[in-house]
């Protein structure tokens, strides 16, 4: 069996025919649809004559459109068909009119396939290749590529897609991560998703549904189904996905059609559109969710609809929790997924939902108490939905070298996990790539190579991580926490305002420029208080009020504020300014303390704050509860500095070596 990389290389060589009329970043516009078209052509080969005979028999009859499609699909033995007498081999027979024959051939497919090629926008590329006189050459080369399922099983075909898409995006310098996730990361996510699914893995005809709201080319959904085929072929895992990238959607939709995995048989499991403002699965619930949403992508275009949804949502709706900052919509995908969680009600045969999603480090801690991100984390944790977070090695993804994390979110935690959150450090579980692919220089070992896989046997690091996760024990690489351990109260710490009063000629002139009608009052104050500094604003203002009353003058509040602003400065040695029964707070020295939820706030304040600022107090009316997950802090290992004697010895050794080299030069 040809390996997926060899097959991808063969197809890649055909892409060289496009050079000239197409720039390399544009190759995918032709190659992806042609790969899909050739795959369809090979899949339908065995039943082609049967479909043509059935079409001739039904032509002009009472069945047409969808009804005729269903009849011909049945004849083909698949959920799609092609009623054109043409195929790839016959397309070679008329080079002069190959463009019209190719269009006719595509139009001969059932409606679900024609829709896919509409999203590929392949008609434009056919015309472009015709004008450049390369259409026949490209089609002719594809005739020699055998993509029949007997030669290239579905899982191999998925790896071919992955290989080609990565190459195309590297050429285009675009974010390959928008389209697919490294294979081993998907395998790990799927293993973590299904590790609690004993019923799913043992019962025959057990049926569950999975959604990927940012499915790209469908790699995650395909991996989930491959997992199910290996562990329980009798179970039914129906997968659904949505994506707003036309070519990615078309690739995923065609892949799912060929694998015949859609629930309704109409090729509708993969949908095109923006999951936030055009949710094709609105009102539906799913058992499992999996996603790798793009990192750091803004949601300005969807902002109006998302804000409206947030404002309408109740407290028990994840959309009501809060909204992340507009320049990173990653957490929106998690909210979207949680809004489709199934309730837990065994009597109604509802067993809850489980989600795995890849994030960068930002959603762990971005946003302070009361901010959108913190409020989303609070909603998840206080409702006991966050089961675990697994830290992945850096340099794992094709388009970024940053650290990434898998969140496992569920409303059906196992009994021993209730009220707990597990952090798993898998950052050292990697092996080097034989050859870097974009920013990807590392991978997680997947164990023994499967048949048809071109990789060598590797350590099974995925199994090691899953076992570490499943044991649910505290050790060097796995930490267990109570939900409350990640929460804190943000307490406002105030200190008194201390002002020194002094009138100078410059300040006097500045004040009177703004309020010249107060000249007589200012002159009287100047005469009464003099030009010396006064460190007790309370006494100064009492004297001024008494003087103004005697003069029969009433100042407006803005005038009083302006007077204090112009004629006072902060002075740590001054007397605190009184306000009511206490003191006026100085906003310039206001501070905040994040007090862990498990700590008594008054005790914490007495222990941590008052010894340093004895005149401070807390404004508890401004308390805010926040949640953050500082992963690095929990796994930090202190490395003691080297002893000075060791450093001196190394320096002496280096000096001696330099002197030796200099002597060799001068001798």
XYZ file of C-alpha atoms in Angstrom:
667
model
C 0.000 0.000 0.000
C 1.359 3.430 -0.958
C 2.016 5.631 2.079
C 0.073 8.850 2.435
C 3.230 10.967 2.126
C 4.278 9.231 -1.116
C 0.819 9.802 -2.524
C 0.889 13.441 -1.443
C 4.287 13.834 -3.109
C 2.884 12.420 -6.348
C 0.015 14.905 -6.296
C 2.422 17.682 -5.371
C 4.442 16.964 -8.492
C 1.305 17.449 -10.590
C 0.912 20.880 -8.982
C 4.152 21.932 -10.675
C 2.202 21.991 -13.967
C 0.373 25.048 -12.621
C 3.550 27.074 -12.287
C 3.313 30.218 -14.403
C -0.454 30.723 -14.742
C -0.668 30.206 -10.976
C 1.547 31.366 -8.170
C 2.399 28.595 -5.649
C 0.081 30.050 -2.955
C -2.783 29.621 -5.457
C -2.174 25.927 -6.180
C -4.762 24.774 -3.642
C -7.550 26.392 -5.702
C -6.972 23.680 -8.310
C -5.413 20.785 -6.471
C -7.842 20.295 -3.590
C -10.954 20.178 -5.803
C -9.200 17.882 -8.298
C -8.107 15.512 -5.525
C -11.698 15.433 -4.262
C -13.054 14.979 -7.795
C -10.637 12.144 -8.547
C -11.525 10.474 -5.241
C -15.246 10.648 -6.091
C -14.463 9.290 -9.566
C -12.601 6.290 -8.129
C -15.188 5.603 -5.428
C -17.982 5.448 -8.030
C -16.094 3.328 -10.576
C -17.535 -0.037 -9.519
C -21.188 1.060 -9.739
C -20.900 3.476 -12.682
C -22.642 1.293 -15.303
C -25.451 0.406 -12.916
C -26.154 4.098 -12.258
C -26.121 4.939 -15.978
C -28.561 2.123 -16.718
C -30.890 3.236 -13.925
C -30.709 6.838 -15.130
C -31.646 5.836 -18.684
C -34.580 3.873 -17.325
C -35.813 6.758 -15.170
C -35.059 9.631 -17.583
C -38.183 11.582 -18.483
C -40.225 9.816 -15.795
C -42.106 11.189 -12.816
C -39.015 11.228 -10.574
C -36.709 14.223 -10.715
C -34.416 16.383 -8.545
C -34.128 15.005 -4.984
C -36.347 12.004 -5.658
C -34.243 10.987 -8.669
C -31.053 11.596 -6.685
C -32.204 9.167 -4.003
C -32.949 6.458 -6.568
C -29.593 6.870 -8.313
C -27.743 7.028 -4.968
C -29.248 3.667 -4.134
C -28.028 2.308 -7.458
C -24.515 3.600 -6.800
C -24.419 2.100 -3.322
C -23.308 5.448 -1.921
C -24.932 8.655 -0.751
C -23.965 10.351 -3.989
C -23.689 9.390 -7.646
C -22.666 10.633 -11.079
C -25.091 10.163 -13.981
C -22.706 11.489 -16.660
C -21.307 8.898 -19.100
C -17.917 10.580 -18.613
C -15.191 9.711 -16.146
C -11.544 10.738 -15.806
C -10.321 8.238 -18.389
C -12.889 9.375 -20.972
C -12.086 13.044 -20.314
C -8.674 12.416 -21.889
C -10.297 11.397 -25.175
C -11.169 14.911 -26.395
C -8.406 17.398 -25.473
C -9.910 20.272 -27.483
C -13.173 20.304 -25.504
C -11.989 18.992 -22.176
C -13.156 22.139 -20.367
C -16.792 21.688 -21.405
C -16.637 17.946 -20.790
C -15.216 18.485 -17.299
C -18.000 20.933 -16.428
C -20.557 18.493 -17.804
C -19.015 15.704 -15.749
C -19.233 17.764 -12.523
C -22.839 18.723 -13.308
C -23.621 15.019 -13.604
C -23.125 14.534 -9.862
C -25.935 14.456 -7.342
C -26.914 17.802 -5.813
C -24.903 17.282 -2.619
C -21.650 16.936 -4.584
C -22.476 19.801 -6.966
C -22.954 22.022 -3.912
C -19.476 21.107 -2.688
C -17.916 22.145 -6.005
C -19.867 25.395 -5.921
C -18.025 26.205 -2.692
C -14.722 25.197 -4.248
C -15.570 27.770 -6.982
C -13.903 25.352 -9.348
C -15.632 26.596 -12.497
C -13.448 29.716 -12.422
C -10.308 27.608 -12.236
C -11.388 25.368 -15.137
C -11.702 28.428 -17.361
C -8.401 29.824 -16.156
C -6.563 26.555 -16.890
C -8.257 26.333 -20.303
C -6.981 29.791 -21.223
C -3.464 28.810 -20.064
C -3.577 25.520 -22.053
C -2.784 23.386 -19.002
C -6.218 21.887 -18.220
C -5.710 18.745 -20.302
C -2.195 18.148 -18.913
C -3.400 18.381 -15.297
C -6.422 16.123 -15.819
C -4.302 13.619 -17.742
C -1.821 13.364 -14.854
C -4.633 12.843 -12.331
C -5.861 9.876 -14.349
C -2.741 8.009 -13.211
C -3.407 8.684 -9.512
C -5.320 5.736 -8.074
C -7.503 6.980 -5.215
C -9.842 4.006 -5.080
C -10.684 3.052 -1.449
C -9.080 -0.356 -2.046
C -5.761 1.413 -2.684
C -6.252 4.381 -0.344
C -8.490 3.682 2.687
C -10.426 6.555 4.223
C -7.948 7.177 7.037
C -5.080 7.318 4.541
C -7.073 9.744 2.406
C -7.493 12.007 5.407
C -3.735 12.039 5.929
C -3.222 12.936 2.257
C -5.544 15.922 2.721
C -3.644 16.954 5.856
C -0.297 16.747 4.088
C -1.441 18.752 1.067
C -3.241 21.434 3.081
C -0.189 22.010 5.253
C 2.012 22.447 2.176
C -0.415 24.819 0.486
C -0.675 27.003 3.581
C 3.067 27.101 4.085
C 3.339 28.463 0.537
C 0.636 31.017 1.211
C 2.175 31.938 4.590
C -1.275 31.623 6.093
C -2.395 30.056 9.348
C -2.444 26.344 8.745
C -3.887 26.030 12.239
C -7.101 27.557 10.915
C -7.608 24.412 8.851
C -6.302 21.440 10.742
C -4.544 20.258 13.873
C -1.525 17.909 14.069
C -2.612 14.294 13.945
C -1.157 13.296 17.309
C -2.863 16.197 19.104
C -6.204 15.086 17.668
C -5.532 11.501 18.769
C -4.780 12.684 22.301
C -7.923 14.821 22.412
C -10.089 11.959 21.195
C -8.558 9.552 23.727
C -9.262 12.020 26.542
C -12.809 12.596 25.301
C -13.751 8.941 25.183
C -11.809 7.620 28.176
C -14.938 7.752 30.377
C -17.264 6.384 27.683
C -17.581 2.759 28.809
C -21.090 2.419 27.349
C -20.009 3.818 24.025
C -17.046 1.474 23.783
C -18.808 -1.734 24.841
C -22.461 -1.608 23.829
C -23.571 -2.518 20.332
C -25.661 -0.015 18.379
C -24.941 2.671 20.981
C -25.459 6.030 19.232
C -23.900 9.410 20.078
C -23.339 12.670 18.206
C -20.262 14.894 18.031
C -19.926 18.524 16.872
C -16.909 20.557 15.773
C -18.041 24.200 15.330
C -14.717 25.142 13.689
C -14.177 21.944 11.735
C -11.898 23.204 8.946
C -11.231 20.248 6.657
C -12.791 17.826 9.158
C -9.608 16.210 10.491
C -10.782 16.057 14.109
C -14.114 14.481 13.235
C -12.405 11.941 10.978
C -9.996 10.973 13.774
C -12.890 10.519 16.206
C -14.595 8.132 13.817
C -11.378 6.216 13.190
C -11.024 5.799 16.963
C -14.553 4.430 17.175
C -13.970 1.977 14.331
C -10.920 0.601 16.136
C -12.570 0.283 19.563
C -16.228 -0.504 18.872
C -17.237 -0.873 15.209
C -20.811 -1.662 16.276
C -21.290 1.746 17.937
C -22.666 4.682 15.962
C -20.755 7.953 16.208
C -22.380 10.597 14.013
C -20.227 13.656 13.450
C -21.258 17.198 12.560
C -19.230 20.262 11.716
C -19.415 23.840 10.519
C -16.839 26.178 9.009
C -16.858 29.557 7.274
C -13.867 28.915 4.974
C -15.326 27.808 1.640
C -12.539 25.502 0.497
C -12.059 23.983 3.940
C -15.799 23.362 4.190
C -15.908 21.805 0.715
C -13.011 19.483 1.577
C -14.603 18.378 4.859
C -18.040 17.905 3.291
C -16.653 15.775 0.464
C -14.567 13.686 2.875
C -17.607 12.957 5.055
C -19.732 12.123 2.024
C -17.195 9.629 0.740
C -16.954 7.989 4.149
C -20.757 7.835 4.286
C -20.905 8.882 7.900
C -23.680 11.475 7.875
C -26.764 10.659 9.893
C -29.457 11.697 7.438
C -27.835 10.511 4.234
C -28.180 13.889 2.545
C -24.631 15.081 3.047
C -25.804 17.748 5.469
C -23.646 16.878 8.479
C -21.001 19.407 7.425
C -22.402 22.895 7.026
C -21.027 26.151 5.668
C -21.379 29.335 7.684
C -20.254 31.300 10.725
C -21.101 29.304 13.849
C -21.756 32.490 15.844
C -24.146 34.368 13.571
C -25.385 31.589 11.282
C -25.545 28.512 13.498
C -26.654 25.628 11.300
C -27.241 23.449 14.362
C -29.267 25.959 16.346
C -31.336 24.352 19.079
C -29.575 20.988 18.803
C -27.665 19.207 21.555
C -24.681 16.893 21.213
C -22.949 14.275 23.336
C -19.393 15.212 22.413
C -17.604 18.312 21.174
C -14.120 18.791 19.787
C -12.483 21.933 18.384
C -9.279 23.804 17.697
C -10.510 27.366 17.150
C -8.070 29.881 15.653
C -5.923 31.675 18.229
C -6.217 35.438 18.711
C -8.797 36.123 15.982
C -11.088 39.097 16.603
C -14.893 38.915 16.430
C -15.751 42.470 15.409
C -17.871 41.286 12.476
C -19.992 39.119 14.780
C -19.997 41.547 17.704
C -23.544 42.895 17.308
C -25.150 39.439 17.217
C -22.986 38.015 20.017
C -23.606 40.986 22.327
C -27.347 40.675 21.666
C -27.217 36.973 22.564
C -25.255 37.750 25.738
C -27.742 40.399 26.859
C -30.699 38.056 26.323
C -29.102 35.042 28.023
C -29.964 34.043 31.567
C -27.528 33.220 34.370
C -27.620 29.491 33.629
C -26.801 30.058 29.954
C -23.041 30.097 29.209
C -23.655 33.044 26.878
C -24.801 35.017 29.918
C -21.507 34.540 31.765
C -19.566 37.278 29.983
C -17.776 38.020 26.736
C -14.030 37.987 26.019
C -12.250 41.020 24.644
C -13.022 41.611 21.009
C -9.495 40.865 19.760
C -9.590 37.169 20.772
C -12.731 35.098 20.300
C -11.331 31.709 21.376
C -13.531 31.431 24.481
C -16.636 32.152 22.386
C -16.251 28.724 20.802
C -16.310 27.096 24.234
C -19.414 29.079 25.191
C -21.021 28.046 21.910
C -20.244 24.389 22.616
C -21.454 24.507 26.226
C -24.730 26.085 25.109
C -25.382 22.812 23.245
C -24.560 20.504 26.157
C -27.137 17.815 26.827
C -28.647 17.811 30.327
C -27.894 14.987 32.738
C -31.124 13.048 33.258
C -30.654 9.248 33.171
C -34.407 8.680 33.419
C -34.803 10.498 30.108
C -31.705 8.752 28.743
C -29.754 11.981 28.789
C -26.193 11.525 29.996
C -24.669 14.981 29.622
C -21.891 16.142 27.311
C -18.129 16.266 27.131
C -15.884 18.666 25.196
C -12.202 18.881 24.282
C -10.889 22.185 22.942
C -7.387 23.511 22.197
C -6.475 26.967 23.483
C -3.369 29.093 23.681
C -2.327 30.222 27.159
C -4.410 33.393 26.974
C -7.802 31.969 28.084
C -6.158 30.627 31.261
C -5.549 34.009 32.821
C -6.425 36.931 30.536
C -8.844 39.439 32.064
C -9.032 40.543 35.692
C -11.829 39.961 38.208
C -15.141 41.107 36.760
C -13.758 41.052 33.194
C -15.333 38.966 30.459
C -12.734 36.186 30.354
C -12.671 35.860 34.150
C -16.453 35.727 34.290
C -16.493 32.917 31.704
C -13.927 30.951 33.719
C -15.984 31.631 36.851
C -19.170 30.329 35.213
C -17.414 27.143 34.105
C -15.611 26.427 37.382
C -18.387 27.362 39.815
C -20.722 25.030 37.914
C -18.096 22.293 38.189
C -17.701 21.971 34.409
C -13.897 22.108 34.104
C -12.515 18.583 34.506
C -8.896 19.078 33.492
C -6.349 21.030 31.469
C -3.427 19.335 29.721
C -0.394 21.452 28.807
C 1.138 20.417 25.469
C 4.774 20.830 24.369
C 5.742 24.002 22.552
C 6.451 23.980 18.787
C 3.664 21.454 18.215
C 1.581 23.357 15.672
C 2.330 24.189 12.058
C 1.596 27.892 12.369
C 2.767 28.792 15.871
C 5.423 27.703 18.320
C 3.602 28.951 21.435
C 2.429 26.739 24.270
C -1.034 25.237 23.883
C -3.500 23.566 26.234
C -6.310 21.047 25.916
C -9.320 21.865 28.097
C -11.686 19.022 29.002
C -15.092 20.473 29.908
C -18.077 18.374 30.939
C -21.303 18.359 32.926
C -20.950 14.683 33.814
C -17.825 14.430 35.952
C -17.051 11.097 37.552
C -17.870 10.955 41.268
C -14.239 11.203 42.389
C -13.673 14.247 40.153
C -16.614 16.321 41.394
C -15.462 19.626 42.844
C -11.940 18.966 41.534
C -9.782 20.173 38.639
C -6.764 18.249 37.354
C -3.778 19.927 35.725
C -1.545 17.650 33.650
C 1.913 18.794 32.556
C 2.736 17.048 29.265
C 5.145 19.744 28.083
C 8.101 17.351 28.115
C 6.235 14.535 26.348
C 7.640 14.991 22.864
C 10.083 13.661 20.327
C 11.861 15.750 17.667
C 10.473 15.797 14.140
C 12.693 14.256 11.505
C 12.058 17.395 9.465
C 10.475 20.626 10.634
C 7.108 21.498 9.101
C 6.566 25.234 9.426
C 6.754 26.060 13.139
C 6.216 22.407 14.040
C 9.492 20.907 15.247
C 8.134 18.488 17.837
C 5.477 15.829 18.050
C 3.980 13.579 20.700
C 4.970 9.945 20.167
C 2.064 7.841 18.888
C 3.422 4.353 19.514
C 3.579 1.582 16.953
C 2.983 2.644 13.340
C -0.270 1.442 11.793
C -0.428 -0.353 8.458
C 0.074 2.086 5.588
C 1.630 4.703 7.847
C 5.024 5.894 6.692
C 6.261 6.892 10.132
C 8.574 4.725 12.225
C 7.543 3.178 15.509
C 7.614 5.755 18.296
C 7.286 5.765 22.083
C 3.583 5.764 22.958
C 3.588 9.095 24.765
C -0.124 9.594 24.072
C -0.916 6.468 26.088
C 1.385 7.698 28.869
C -0.477 11.022 29.057
C -3.871 9.309 29.029
C -2.803 6.963 31.827
C -1.472 9.899 33.855
C -4.790 11.655 33.342
C -6.884 8.589 34.139
C -5.108 7.697 37.384
C -6.264 11.027 38.843
C -3.399 11.120 41.318
C -1.238 13.999 42.491
C 2.404 13.753 41.452
C 5.127 15.743 39.726
C 3.254 15.853 36.406
C -0.348 15.792 37.670
C -1.796 18.225 40.208
C -5.262 18.014 41.783
C -7.078 21.099 43.024
C -10.405 22.086 44.496
C -12.457 24.347 42.228
C -12.081 27.190 44.754
C -8.279 27.065 44.499
C -8.445 29.038 41.249
C -10.780 31.722 42.575
C -9.946 34.939 44.373
C -11.606 38.090 45.650
C -10.188 41.297 44.259
C -10.244 43.646 47.247
C -9.750 47.394 46.860
C -7.181 48.739 49.347
C -7.463 52.439 50.070
C -5.124 54.865 51.805
C -5.962 58.349 53.058
C -5.474 61.441 50.965
C -2.892 63.780 52.565
C -2.734 67.368 51.304
C -0.492 70.356 51.989
C -2.018 73.783 51.329
C -0.017 76.837 50.180
C -1.012 79.893 48.202
C 1.558 81.316 45.777
C 1.342 84.171 43.321
C 1.516 81.812 40.346
C -1.270 79.556 41.633
C -3.339 82.573 42.606
C -3.108 83.992 39.081
C -3.945 80.595 37.550
C -7.035 80.236 39.742
C -8.308 83.740 39.019
C -7.849 83.225 35.272
C -10.539 80.543 35.556
C -12.838 82.295 38.076
C -12.089 86.050 38.048
C -15.336 86.842 39.904
C -13.851 85.318 43.091
C -11.070 87.933 43.316
C -12.317 89.483 46.583
C -12.688 86.070 48.239
C -9.210 84.987 47.243
C -7.682 88.208 48.485
C -9.392 87.686 51.851
C -8.189 84.067 52.069
C -4.652 85.138 51.108
C -4.659 87.755 53.873
C -6.133 85.383 56.485
C -3.974 82.301 55.842
C -0.845 83.890 54.462
C 1.687 82.296 52.130
C 3.086 79.694 54.513
C 2.423 75.953 53.901
C -0.276 74.274 56.017
C -0.223 70.475 56.436
C -3.776 70.086 57.756
C -6.272 70.562 54.931
C -9.161 69.861 57.295
C -8.258 72.919 59.417
C -7.512 75.044 56.336
C -10.868 74.337 54.697
C -12.753 74.904 57.967
C -11.136 78.353 58.249
C -11.944 79.187 54.627
C -15.611 78.153 55.033
C -15.887 80.288 58.148
C -14.348 83.251 56.312
C -16.617 82.854 53.244
C -19.688 82.705 55.490
C -18.618 85.940 57.123
C -18.192 87.508 53.678
C -21.608 86.197 52.579
C -20.052 84.337 49.661
C -21.323 80.919 48.431
C -19.076 78.939 46.134
C -20.311 76.304 43.724
C -19.002 72.736 44.069
C -16.830 72.957 40.902
C -15.246 76.142 42.288
C -14.457 74.424 45.594
C -12.869 71.501 43.726
C -10.826 73.840 41.546
C -9.545 75.692 44.625
C -8.301 72.476 46.239
C -6.751 71.273 42.974
C -4.819 74.501 42.399
C -3.608 75.246 45.927
C -2.785 71.807 47.330
C -0.254 69.061 46.664
C 0.020 65.558 48.066
C 2.345 65.276 51.064
C 2.913 62.012 52.932
C 3.719 64.017 56.081
C 0.408 65.909 56.025
C -2.697 65.131 58.060
C -5.196 62.755 56.362
C -8.201 64.483 54.777
C -11.407 63.630 56.624
C -14.580 62.478 54.885
C -17.656 61.604 56.903
C -16.650 59.351 59.787
C -13.454 58.282 58.052
C -10.920 59.572 55.586
C -10.997 60.481 51.907
C -9.265 57.866 49.769
C -6.304 58.820 47.600
C -6.912 57.353 44.124
C -3.228 57.745 43.237
C -2.128 55.212 45.852
C -5.147 52.924 45.574
C -4.100 49.289 45.335
C -5.716 45.887 44.937
C -5.166 42.548 46.613
C -6.219 39.209 45.121
C -7.253 37.222 48.161
C -7.697 33.452 47.584
C -11.312 32.369 48.083
C -10.242 29.921 50.762
C -8.648 32.696 52.845
C -10.512 34.878 55.323
C -10.239 38.367 53.867
C -9.904 40.216 57.207
C -7.208 37.823 58.400
C -5.361 38.135 55.088
C -5.547 41.939 55.267
C -4.196 42.009 58.807
C -1.381 39.619 57.919
C -0.334 40.816 54.453
C -1.246 44.490 54.179
C -1.362 46.337 57.496
C 2.267 45.578 58.478
C 3.369 47.517 55.374
C 0.715 50.288 55.252
C -0.827 50.726 58.726
C -3.201 53.508 57.605
C -4.826 51.408 54.851
C -8.399 50.118 54.831
C -10.537 47.970 52.543
C -13.486 49.223 50.497
C -15.478 45.987 50.510
C -18.280 47.501 48.396
C -15.926 47.193 45.416
C -15.138 43.480 45.915
C -15.049 41.382 42.745
C -14.630 37.627 42.413
C -12.289 36.392 39.699
C -10.842 33.116 38.441
C -7.522 32.432 36.749
C -5.384 29.351 36.165
C -1.697 30.084 36.520
C -0.400 26.818 35.112
C 3.291 27.654 35.353
C 3.091 28.603 39.030
C 1.745 25.198 40.014
C 4.499 23.325 38.181
C 7.363 25.729 38.895
C 10.580 24.117 40.095
C 13.062 26.284 41.915
C 16.585 25.938 40.584
C 19.108 27.184 43.185
C 21.820 29.470 41.805
C 25.287 28.033 41.327
C 27.787 28.518 44.111
C 30.209 31.414 43.654
C 33.186 29.086 43.969
C 31.958 27.040 40.971
C 31.449 30.192 38.881
C 34.928 31.483 39.830
C 36.465 28.141 38.872
C 34.771 28.215 35.452
C 35.935 31.798 34.850
C 39.495 30.889 35.844
C 39.389 27.928 33.446
C 38.145 30.170 30.604
C 40.880 32.756 31.333
C 43.565 30.095 31.273
C 42.284 28.806 27.933
C 42.299 32.335 26.444
C 45.872 32.897 27.644
C 46.940 29.581 26.143
C 45.450 30.503 22.762
C 47.104 33.933 22.846
C 50.488 32.355 23.523
C 50.056 30.079 20.507
C 49.376 33.110 18.329
C 52.380 35.116 19.543
C 54.928 32.313 19.566
